[in-house]
């Protein structure tokens, strides 16, 4: 008896032709969910401009303070969140193991009026990550410019 080598590379479903696979994956009903949209994996964000600072809020429920990394690289603000959870339960007859992973990264180009040399405050409370970025002094003065109405 001889061994026949079966080449099944490059085929996800070996019994289907490539056309059947393309039809299946391109079906509007199959992927008709927000889960596969990139934006649905990003936390909602609010940006508020005040006289002296900018306030940026990210809705990230289920995270903890240690799950975030906030950095500034030149004038780009990077906010990353990563949460991992593993649980294992061993009983006499079985082992149950569950895990989950969730992450996001948002990058924002900061306006020139932000003073990146000053401390940036970041707080996390009730599922909201809040950042306060102070404005430069000259930006504060320019912002308070009074315009006379004729």
Backbone as a chain_set.jsonl record, in Angstrom:
{"seq": "XXXXXXXXXXXXXXXXXXXXXXXXXXXXXXXXXXXXXXXXXXXXXXXXXXXXXXXXXXXXXXXXXXXXXXXXXXXXXXXXXXXXXXXXXXXXXXXXXXXXXXXXXXXXXXXXXXXXXXXXXXXXXXXXXXXXXXXXXXXXXXXXXXXXXX", "coords": {"N": [[0.843, -1.159, 0.0], [0.538, 2.208, -0.807], [1.302, 5.521, 0.242], [-0.665, 8.299, -0.221], [-0.167, 11.595, -0.851], [-1.952, 14.344, 0.313], [-2.75, 17.476, -0.66], [-3.878, 20.081, 0.988], [-3.571, 22.726, 1.396], [-4.158, 26.254, 1.479], [-6.915, 26.164, 1.442], [-9.771, 26.679, 3.128], [-12.197, 25.356, 3.602], [-12.203, 22.232, 2.623], [-13.998, 20.654, 1.07], [-15.486, 22.427, -0.377], [-15.75, 24.46, -3.268], [-13.75, 27.231, -4.392], [-15.452, 29.259, -5.272], [-17.893, 28.721, -3.962], [-17.124, 29.203, -1.329], [-16.453, 31.922, -1.413], [-18.984, 32.994, -1.987], [-20.354, 32.278, 0.336], [-18.945, 33.689, 2.387], [-19.254, 36.288, 1.523], [-21.856, 36.841, 1.85], [-24.491, 38.976, 2.743], [-26.037, 38.572, 5.01], [-24.529, 37.0, 6.753], [-22.295, 38.386, 7.904], [-23.582, 40.539, 9.035], [-23.41, 42.418, 11.355], [-22.495, 44.6, 14.036], [-20.243, 43.83, 15.385], [-18.1, 43.149, 13.772], [-17.265, 45.515, 12.764], [-14.737, 47.934, 12.776], [-14.92, 50.304, 14.277], [-16.687, 49.655, 16.321], [-15.201, 48.429, 18.241], [-13.852, 50.39, 19.457], [-13.683, 52.673, 22.158], [-16.272, 55.01, 23.015], [-15.865, 58.559, 22.648], [-15.468, 61.77, 24.081], [-14.697, 65.172, 23.54], [-13.923, 68.116, 25.111], [-13.558, 71.596, 25.076], [-12.274, 73.996, 27.186], [-11.757, 77.243, 28.762], [-9.162, 77.16, 29.896], [-8.168, 74.592, 29.483], [-8.249, 71.311, 27.869], [-10.604, 68.709, 27.904], [-10.799, 65.292, 27.774], [-12.737, 62.463, 27.34], [-13.115, 58.956, 27.685], [-15.196, 56.237, 27.156], [-14.922, 53.409, 28.833], [-15.9, 50.881, 30.15], [-15.5, 48.294, 32.619], [-12.77, 48.055, 32.677], [-9.694, 48.525, 34.558], [-7.68, 50.882, 36.467], [-5.024, 50.173, 36.042], [-5.045, 48.981, 33.577], [-4.676, 50.763, 31.533], [-2.651, 52.669, 29.259], [-1.251, 55.694, 28.742], [0.226, 57.883, 26.58], [2.347, 60.462, 25.203], [3.653, 61.206, 22.157], [5.677, 63.265, 20.618], [3.452, 65.368, 19.193], [1.291, 63.709, 19.414], [-1.285, 62.091, 21.01], [-1.583, 59.066, 22.6], [-3.787, 56.598, 23.559], [-4.167, 53.663, 25.172], [-5.777, 50.622, 25.957], [-5.895, 47.58, 27.696], [-7.159, 44.517, 28.593], [-7.043, 41.537, 30.313], [-8.29, 38.359, 31.225], [-8.28, 35.433, 33.057], [-9.572, 32.352, 34.077], [-9.643, 29.464, 35.995], [-10.998, 26.394, 36.904], [-10.815, 23.588, 38.792], [-12.143, 20.448, 39.247], [-13.034, 17.268, 40.577], [-13.746, 15.534, 38.396], [-13.492, 17.103, 36.133], [-12.061, 19.89, 34.3], [-12.43, 23.308, 34.063], [-11.832, 26.025, 32.045], [-11.657, 29.406, 31.397], [-11.238, 32.343, 29.427], [-10.685, 35.787, 28.605], [-10.17, 38.602, 26.45], [-9.568, 41.957, 25.804], [-8.965, 44.883, 23.99], [-7.889, 48.2, 23.022], [-6.853, 50.993, 21.003], [-6.349, 54.375, 20.682], [-5.439, 57.195, 18.846], [-4.643, 60.583, 18.867], [-4.122, 63.66, 17.272], [-2.724, 66.34, 18.798], [-3.755, 69.734, 19.357], [-1.803, 72.727, 18.69], [-2.02, 74.433, 20.787], [-1.968, 73.014, 23.168], [-0.266, 72.45, 26.173], [2.224, 70.448, 26.44], [4.326, 70.145, 28.124], [3.508, 70.527, 30.682], [2.029, 68.827, 33.499], [-0.182, 66.183, 32.745], [-3.338, 65.269, 33.633], [-4.843, 62.225, 34.474], [-7.676, 60.351, 35.106], [-9.656, 57.62, 36.279], [-12.871, 56.603, 36.624], [-15.929, 55.071, 37.425], [-16.124, 53.729, 34.937], [-15.262, 55.597, 33.086], [-12.582, 57.053, 31.491], [-10.786, 59.882, 32.054], [-9.09, 62.634, 30.751], [-7.142, 65.529, 31.349], [-5.841, 68.208, 29.71], [-3.719, 70.853, 29.832], [-3.786, 74.215, 28.533], [-1.481, 76.291, 26.684], [-0.126, 79.378, 27.944], [-0.222, 81.585, 26.164], [-2.205, 80.707, 24.448], [-4.41, 80.731, 26.097], [-4.76, 83.463, 26.535], [-5.248, 84.344, 23.927], [-7.624, 83.036, 23.482], [-9.437, 84.399, 25.063], [-10.091, 86.734, 23.808], [-11.709, 89.767, 23.274], [-14.402, 90.838, 21.323], [-15.674, 93.638, 19.817], [-18.98, 94.636, 19.317], [-20.565, 96.289, 16.724]], "CA": [[0.0, 0.0, 0.0], [1.338, 3.429, -0.871], [0.724, 6.678, 0.897], [-0.958, 9.368, -1.175], [-0.072, 12.893, -0.195], [-3.102, 15.189, 0.017], [-2.397, 18.869, -0.479], [-5.077, 20.813, 1.334], [-3.19, 24.088, 1.726], [-4.882, 27.359, 0.849], [-8.355, 25.907, 1.364], [-10.354, 26.671, 4.458], [-13.171, 24.277, 3.593], [-11.713, 21.424, 1.512], [-15.029, 20.086, 0.196], [-16.12, 23.504, -1.118], [-14.927, 25.136, -4.267], [-13.463, 28.616, -4.0], [-16.623, 30.09, -5.542], [-18.863, 28.52, -2.887], [-16.591, 29.853, -0.144], [-16.607, 33.369, -1.61], [-20.405, 33.315, -1.86], [-20.717, 32.131, 1.74], [-18.353, 34.756, 3.177], [-19.702, 37.606, 1.076], [-23.287, 36.968, 2.122], [-24.812, 40.124, 3.587], [-26.644, 38.132, 6.252], [-23.577, 36.336, 7.632], [-21.507, 39.359, 8.654], [-24.411, 41.717, 9.263], [-23.379, 42.736, 12.768], [-21.532, 45.64, 14.359], [-19.056, 43.258, 16.008], [-16.999, 43.099, 12.827], [-16.888, 46.875, 12.397], [-13.603, 48.365, 13.584], [-15.323, 51.354, 15.194], [-17.412, 49.134, 17.469], [-14.23, 47.999, 19.232], [-13.269, 51.6, 20.022], [-14.567, 53.309, 23.133], [-16.815, 56.319, 22.657], [-14.97, 59.603, 23.129], [-15.927, 63.157, 24.109], [-13.645, 66.178, 23.69], [-14.481, 69.401, 25.522], [-12.566, 72.663, 25.192], [-12.575, 75.02, 28.175], [-10.857, 78.392, 28.645], [-7.79, 76.857, 30.328], [-7.728, 73.229, 29.201], [-9.085, 70.388, 27.095], [-11.016, 67.532, 28.667], [-11.098, 64.179, 26.869], [-13.327, 61.335, 28.077], [-13.268, 57.69, 26.97], [-16.084, 55.281, 27.828], [-14.235, 52.112, 28.845], [-16.339, 50.134, 31.331], [-14.937, 46.962, 32.833], [-11.321, 48.134, 32.809], [-9.206, 49.093, 35.817], [-6.671, 51.921, 36.239], [-3.765, 49.578, 35.573], [-5.227, 48.46, 32.218], [-4.48, 51.838, 30.566], [-1.357, 53.292, 29.02], [-1.455, 56.979, 28.075], [1.523, 58.46, 26.236], [2.403, 61.506, 24.181], [4.835, 61.1, 21.303], [5.665, 64.558, 19.941], [2.146, 65.996, 19.435], [0.268, 62.664, 19.259], [-1.727, 61.461, 22.251], [-1.939, 57.652, 22.413], [-4.496, 56.009, 24.692], [-4.303, 52.219, 24.959], [-6.365, 49.855, 27.042], [-5.781, 46.14, 27.475], [-7.698, 43.77, 29.735], [-6.993, 40.077, 30.175], [-8.879, 37.659, 32.364], [-8.236, 33.97, 32.964], [-10.168, 31.683, 35.229], [-9.556, 28.009, 35.876], [-11.651, 25.708, 38.016], [-10.568, 22.15, 38.702], [-12.946, 19.595, 40.114], [-12.582, 15.878, 40.54], [-13.95, 14.9, 37.1], [-13.343, 17.996, 34.982], [-11.376, 21.173, 34.429], [-13.065, 24.366, 33.265], [-10.934, 27.161, 31.899], [-12.211, 30.468, 30.575], [-10.387, 33.52, 29.327], [-11.186, 36.856, 27.745], [-9.167, 39.593, 26.106], [-10.154, 43.133, 25.174], [-7.985, 45.958, 23.89], [-8.141, 49.271, 22.075], [-5.833, 52.035, 20.912], [-6.789, 55.583, 19.978], [-4.381, 58.192, 18.705], [-5.183, 61.89, 18.53], [-3.166, 64.733, 17.066], [-3.056, 67.422, 19.711], [-3.583, 71.076, 18.802], [-0.581, 73.405, 19.138], [-2.311, 75.184, 22.013], [-1.803, 72.153, 24.341], [1.032, 72.536, 26.831], [2.605, 69.063, 26.76], [5.365, 70.171, 29.164], [2.832, 70.521, 31.971], [1.444, 67.536, 33.863], [-1.488, 65.83, 32.207], [-4.036, 64.487, 34.651], [-5.681, 61.131, 33.982], [-8.432, 59.691, 36.171], [-10.595, 56.592, 35.823], [-13.92, 56.419, 37.62], [-17.229, 54.649, 36.905], [-16.036, 53.325, 33.534], [-14.873, 56.72, 32.24], [-11.205, 57.533, 31.57], [-10.843, 61.324, 31.805], [-7.785, 63.291, 30.643], [-7.15, 66.982, 31.326], [-4.639, 68.742, 29.079], [-3.678, 72.304, 30.008], [-3.426, 75.036, 27.376], [-0.365, 77.222, 26.854], [-0.586, 80.692, 28.401], [-0.581, 82.437, 25.025], [-3.473, 80.206, 23.903], [-5.458, 81.193, 27.009], [-4.967, 84.885, 26.264], [-5.867, 84.474, 22.607], [-8.969, 82.508, 23.565], [-10.279, 85.357, 25.759], [-10.107, 87.965, 23.035], [-13.038, 90.381, 23.24], [-14.755, 91.429, 20.027], [-16.685, 94.672, 19.996], [-20.1, 94.562, 18.368], [-20.935, 97.635, 16.26]], "C": [[0.897, 1.234, 0.0], [0.571, 4.574, -0.231], [0.542, 7.779, -0.14], [-0.977, 10.683, -0.4], [-1.242, 13.765, -0.646], [-2.722, 16.629, 0.333], [-3.682, 19.66, -0.244], [-4.748, 22.254, 1.728], [-4.021, 25.084, 0.934], [-6.375, 27.09, 0.696], [-8.89, 25.776, 2.778], [-11.362, 25.539, 4.619], [-12.849, 23.381, 2.408], [-12.795, 20.89, 0.577], [-15.732, 21.16, -0.638], [-15.177, 24.03, -2.187], [-14.695, 26.563, -3.794], [-14.659, 29.52, -4.231], [-17.672, 29.946, -4.446], [-18.42, 29.248, -1.617], [-16.75, 31.369, -0.255], [-18.058, 33.791, -1.461], [-20.844, 33.28, -0.395], [-20.207, 33.312, 2.569], [-18.824, 36.14, 2.756], [-21.192, 37.813, 1.285], [-23.543, 38.119, 3.081], [-25.368, 39.692, 4.939], [-25.617, 37.586, 7.244], [-22.817, 37.328, 8.508], [-22.291, 40.633, 8.939], [-24.518, 41.996, 10.755], [-22.315, 43.783, 13.019], [-20.249, 45.089, 14.955], [-17.855, 43.306, 15.073], [-16.588, 44.481, 12.324], [-15.776, 47.323, 13.327], [-14.008, 49.406, 14.624], [-16.035, 50.816, 16.424], [-16.468, 48.662, 18.569], [-13.554, 49.187, 19.904], [-14.224, 52.189, 21.045], [-15.068, 54.65, 22.617], [-15.955, 57.393, 23.313], [-15.667, 60.956, 23.059], [-14.719, 64.059, 24.267], [-14.327, 67.498, 24.001], [-13.34, 70.404, 25.624], [-13.086, 73.698, 26.174], [-11.603, 76.18, 27.972], [-9.403, 78.019, 28.9], [-7.277, 75.48, 29.925], [-8.674, 72.52, 28.236], [-9.395, 69.214, 28.006], [-11.431, 66.452, 27.67], [-11.59, 63.015, 27.719], [-13.457, 60.128, 27.154], [-14.183, 56.793, 27.789], [-15.455, 53.898, 27.718], [-14.643, 51.325, 30.083], [-15.683, 48.764, 31.404], [-13.42, 46.946, 32.929], [-10.975, 48.578, 34.225], [-8.117, 50.108, 35.479], [-5.392, 51.356, 35.627], [-3.856, 49.035, 34.15], [-4.915, 49.502, 31.138], [-3.017, 52.24, 30.452], [-1.618, 54.546, 28.192], [-0.087, 57.598, 27.839], [1.344, 59.598, 25.241], [3.731, 61.351, 23.461], [4.794, 62.29, 20.359], [4.3, 65.202, 20.18], [1.002, 64.999, 19.248], [-0.015, 62.031, 20.617], [-2.174, 60.046, 21.925], [-2.59, 57.145, 23.696], [-4.739, 54.544, 24.352], [-4.938, 51.597, 26.192], [-6.281, 48.382, 26.711], [-6.201, 45.421, 28.751], [-7.656, 42.286, 29.414], [-7.588, 39.456, 31.432], [-8.809, 36.167, 32.096], [-8.795, 33.392, 34.254], [-10.099, 30.179, 34.996], [-10.153, 27.381, 37.132], [-11.448, 24.206, 37.82], [-11.42, 21.435, 39.734], [-12.423, 18.169, 39.942], [-12.646, 15.276, 39.132], [-13.679, 15.813, 35.896], [-12.502, 19.225, 35.339], [-12.082, 22.161, 33.521], [-12.119, 25.552, 33.251], [-11.569, 28.175, 30.951], [-11.228, 31.622, 30.537], [-11.065, 34.535, 28.422], [-10.075, 37.872, 27.538], [-9.862, 40.741, 25.392], [-9.093, 44.22, 25.129], [-8.456, 47.009, 22.895], [-6.946, 50.21, 22.069], [-6.422, 53.187, 20.112], [-5.641, 56.568, 19.984], [-5.005, 59.483, 18.215], [-4.044, 62.874, 18.319], [-3.604, 65.906, 17.919], [-2.896, 68.775, 19.021], [-2.326, 71.725, 19.382], [-0.789, 74.173, 20.429], [-2.149, 74.343, 23.282], [-0.382, 72.274, 24.865], [1.445, 71.131, 27.269], [3.713, 68.993, 27.803], [4.76, 70.138, 30.564], [2.235, 69.137, 32.235], [0.058, 67.373, 33.252], [-2.147, 64.924, 33.242], [-4.927, 63.458, 33.982], [-6.353, 60.484, 35.181], [-9.371, 58.673, 35.538], [-11.599, 56.349, 36.939], [-15.216, 56.064, 36.905], [-17.199, 54.347, 35.406], [-15.63, 54.422, 32.569], [-13.41, 57.086, 32.524], [-11.227, 59.002, 31.157], [-9.427, 61.892, 31.816], [-7.997, 64.796, 30.629], [-5.807, 67.464, 30.802], [-4.689, 70.263, 29.16], [-3.269, 72.99, 28.707], [-2.201, 75.887, 27.71], [-0.93, 78.586, 27.247], [-1.002, 81.592, 27.243], [-1.891, 81.983, 24.371], [-4.64, 80.659, 24.78], [-5.791, 82.659, 26.724], [-5.672, 85.084, 24.927], [-7.323, 84.022, 22.644], [-9.931, 83.532, 24.172], [-10.355, 86.703, 25.043], [-11.541, 88.485, 22.932], [-13.245, 91.058, 21.898], [-15.888, 92.401, 20.256], [-17.747, 94.55, 18.908], [-20.495, 95.99, 18.023], [-22.391, 97.717, 15.896]], "O": [[1.893, 1.29, 0.721], [-0.659, 4.573, -0.183], [1.482, 8.143, -0.847], [-1.712, 10.843, 0.574], [-1.492, 13.907, -1.843], [-2.409, 16.953, 1.479], [-4.469, 19.878, -1.166], [-5.579, 22.927, 2.338], [-4.519, 24.778, -0.149], [-7.033, 27.743, -0.115], [-8.506, 24.875, 3.525], [-11.382, 24.851, 5.64], [-13.19, 23.731, 1.278], [-12.527, 20.691, -0.608], [-16.508, 20.82, -1.53], [-13.958, 24.037, -2.015], [-15.38, 27.04, -2.889], [-14.87, 30.461, -3.466], [-18.279, 30.937, -4.039], [-19.241, 29.838, -0.915], [-17.14, 32.023, 0.712], [-18.341, 34.835, -0.873], [-21.604, 34.136, 0.057], [-20.956, 33.875, 3.367], [-18.794, 37.071, 3.561], [-21.729, 38.862, 0.929], [-22.886, 38.227, 4.117], [-25.177, 40.4, 5.928], [-25.815, 37.696, 8.454], [-22.708, 37.132, 9.719], [-21.697, 41.703, 9.071], [-25.583, 41.832, 11.351], [-21.328, 43.848, 12.286], [-19.254, 45.809, 15.028], [-16.722, 43.483, 15.521], [-15.652, 44.594, 11.533], [-15.858, 47.116, 14.538], [-13.491, 49.391, 15.741], [-15.997, 51.453, 17.477], [-16.89, 48.509, 19.716], [-12.762, 49.004, 20.829], [-15.436, 52.205, 20.831], [-14.371, 55.34, 21.873], [-15.388, 57.181, 24.385], [-16.37, 61.252, 22.093], [-13.812, 63.752, 25.04], [-15.197, 67.95, 23.258], [-12.287, 70.105, 26.187], [-14.193, 74.214, 26.023], [-10.724, 76.112, 27.113], [-8.508, 78.501, 28.206], [-6.077, 75.221, 30.014], [-9.722, 73.037, 27.849], [-8.547, 68.778, 28.784], [-12.303, 66.671, 26.829], [-10.946, 62.628, 28.694], [-13.854, 60.256, 25.995], [-13.966, 56.61, 28.987], [-15.453, 53.29, 26.648], [-13.823, 51.119, 30.978], [-15.355, 48.158, 30.384], [-12.84, 45.905, 33.237], [-11.854, 48.961, 34.997], [-7.678, 50.186, 34.332], [-4.759, 52.0, 34.79], [-2.834, 48.665, 33.572], [-4.89, 49.168, 29.953], [-2.253, 52.162, 31.414], [-2.142, 54.47, 27.081], [0.674, 57.813, 28.782], [0.337, 59.687, 24.538], [4.795, 61.364, 24.079], [3.995, 62.332, 19.424], [4.017, 65.562, 21.322], [-0.126, 65.395, 18.956], [0.882, 61.51, 21.281], [-3.04, 59.844, 21.074], [-2.017, 57.25, 24.78], [-5.42, 54.222, 23.379], [-4.666, 52.001, 27.323], [-6.559, 47.974, 25.583], [-5.676, 45.678, 29.835], [-8.163, 41.838, 28.385], [-7.414, 39.957, 32.542], [-9.227, 35.694, 31.039], [-8.526, 33.875, 35.354], [-10.455, 29.689, 33.924], [-9.853, 27.781, 38.257], [-11.859, 23.636, 36.81], [-11.418, 21.767, 40.919], [-11.455, 17.938, 39.217], [-11.716, 14.588, 38.712], [-13.641, 15.339, 34.761], [-12.274, 19.539, 36.507], [-12.306, 21.881, 32.344], [-11.664, 26.021, 34.294], [-11.967, 27.833, 29.838], [-10.48, 31.851, 31.488], [-11.904, 34.191, 27.589], [-9.158, 37.985, 28.352], [-10.655, 40.519, 24.477], [-8.398, 44.453, 26.118], [-9.304, 46.746, 22.042], [-6.139, 50.223, 22.998], [-6.928, 52.998, 19.006], [-4.962, 56.753, 20.994], [-5.794, 59.486, 17.27], [-3.102, 62.913, 19.111], [-4.721, 66.406, 17.78], [-2.003, 68.946, 18.191], [-1.843, 71.319, 20.439], [0.181, 74.528, 21.098], [-2.187, 74.899, 24.38], [0.582, 72.209, 24.103], [1.059, 70.676, 28.345], [4.016, 67.915, 28.314], [5.432, 69.759, 31.523], [1.969, 68.377, 31.304], [-0.755, 68.297, 33.245], [-1.563, 63.927, 33.669], [-5.669, 63.767, 33.049], [-5.692, 60.113, 36.151], [-9.821, 58.844, 34.406], [-11.239, 55.947, 38.045], [-15.563, 56.68, 35.897], [-18.144, 54.674, 34.688], [-15.648, 54.211, 31.357], [-13.05, 57.39, 33.661], [-11.636, 59.332, 30.044], [-8.661, 61.67, 32.754], [-8.917, 65.29, 29.978], [-4.761, 67.164, 31.379], [-5.601, 70.887, 28.618], [-2.522, 72.441, 27.897], [-1.925, 76.164, 28.877], [-2.073, 78.91, 26.922], [-2.017, 82.284, 27.325], [-2.607, 82.804, 23.798], [-5.728, 80.939, 24.276], [-6.96, 83.043, 26.681], [-6.586, 85.901, 24.816], [-8.162, 84.561, 21.921], [-11.114, 83.538, 23.835], [-10.667, 87.714, 25.672], [-12.459, 87.755, 22.558], [-12.367, 91.765, 21.402], [-16.927, 92.049, 20.813], [-17.434, 94.383, 17.729], [-20.733, 96.807, 18.912], [-22.867, 98.776, 15.488]]}, "num_chains": 1, "name": "protein.A"}
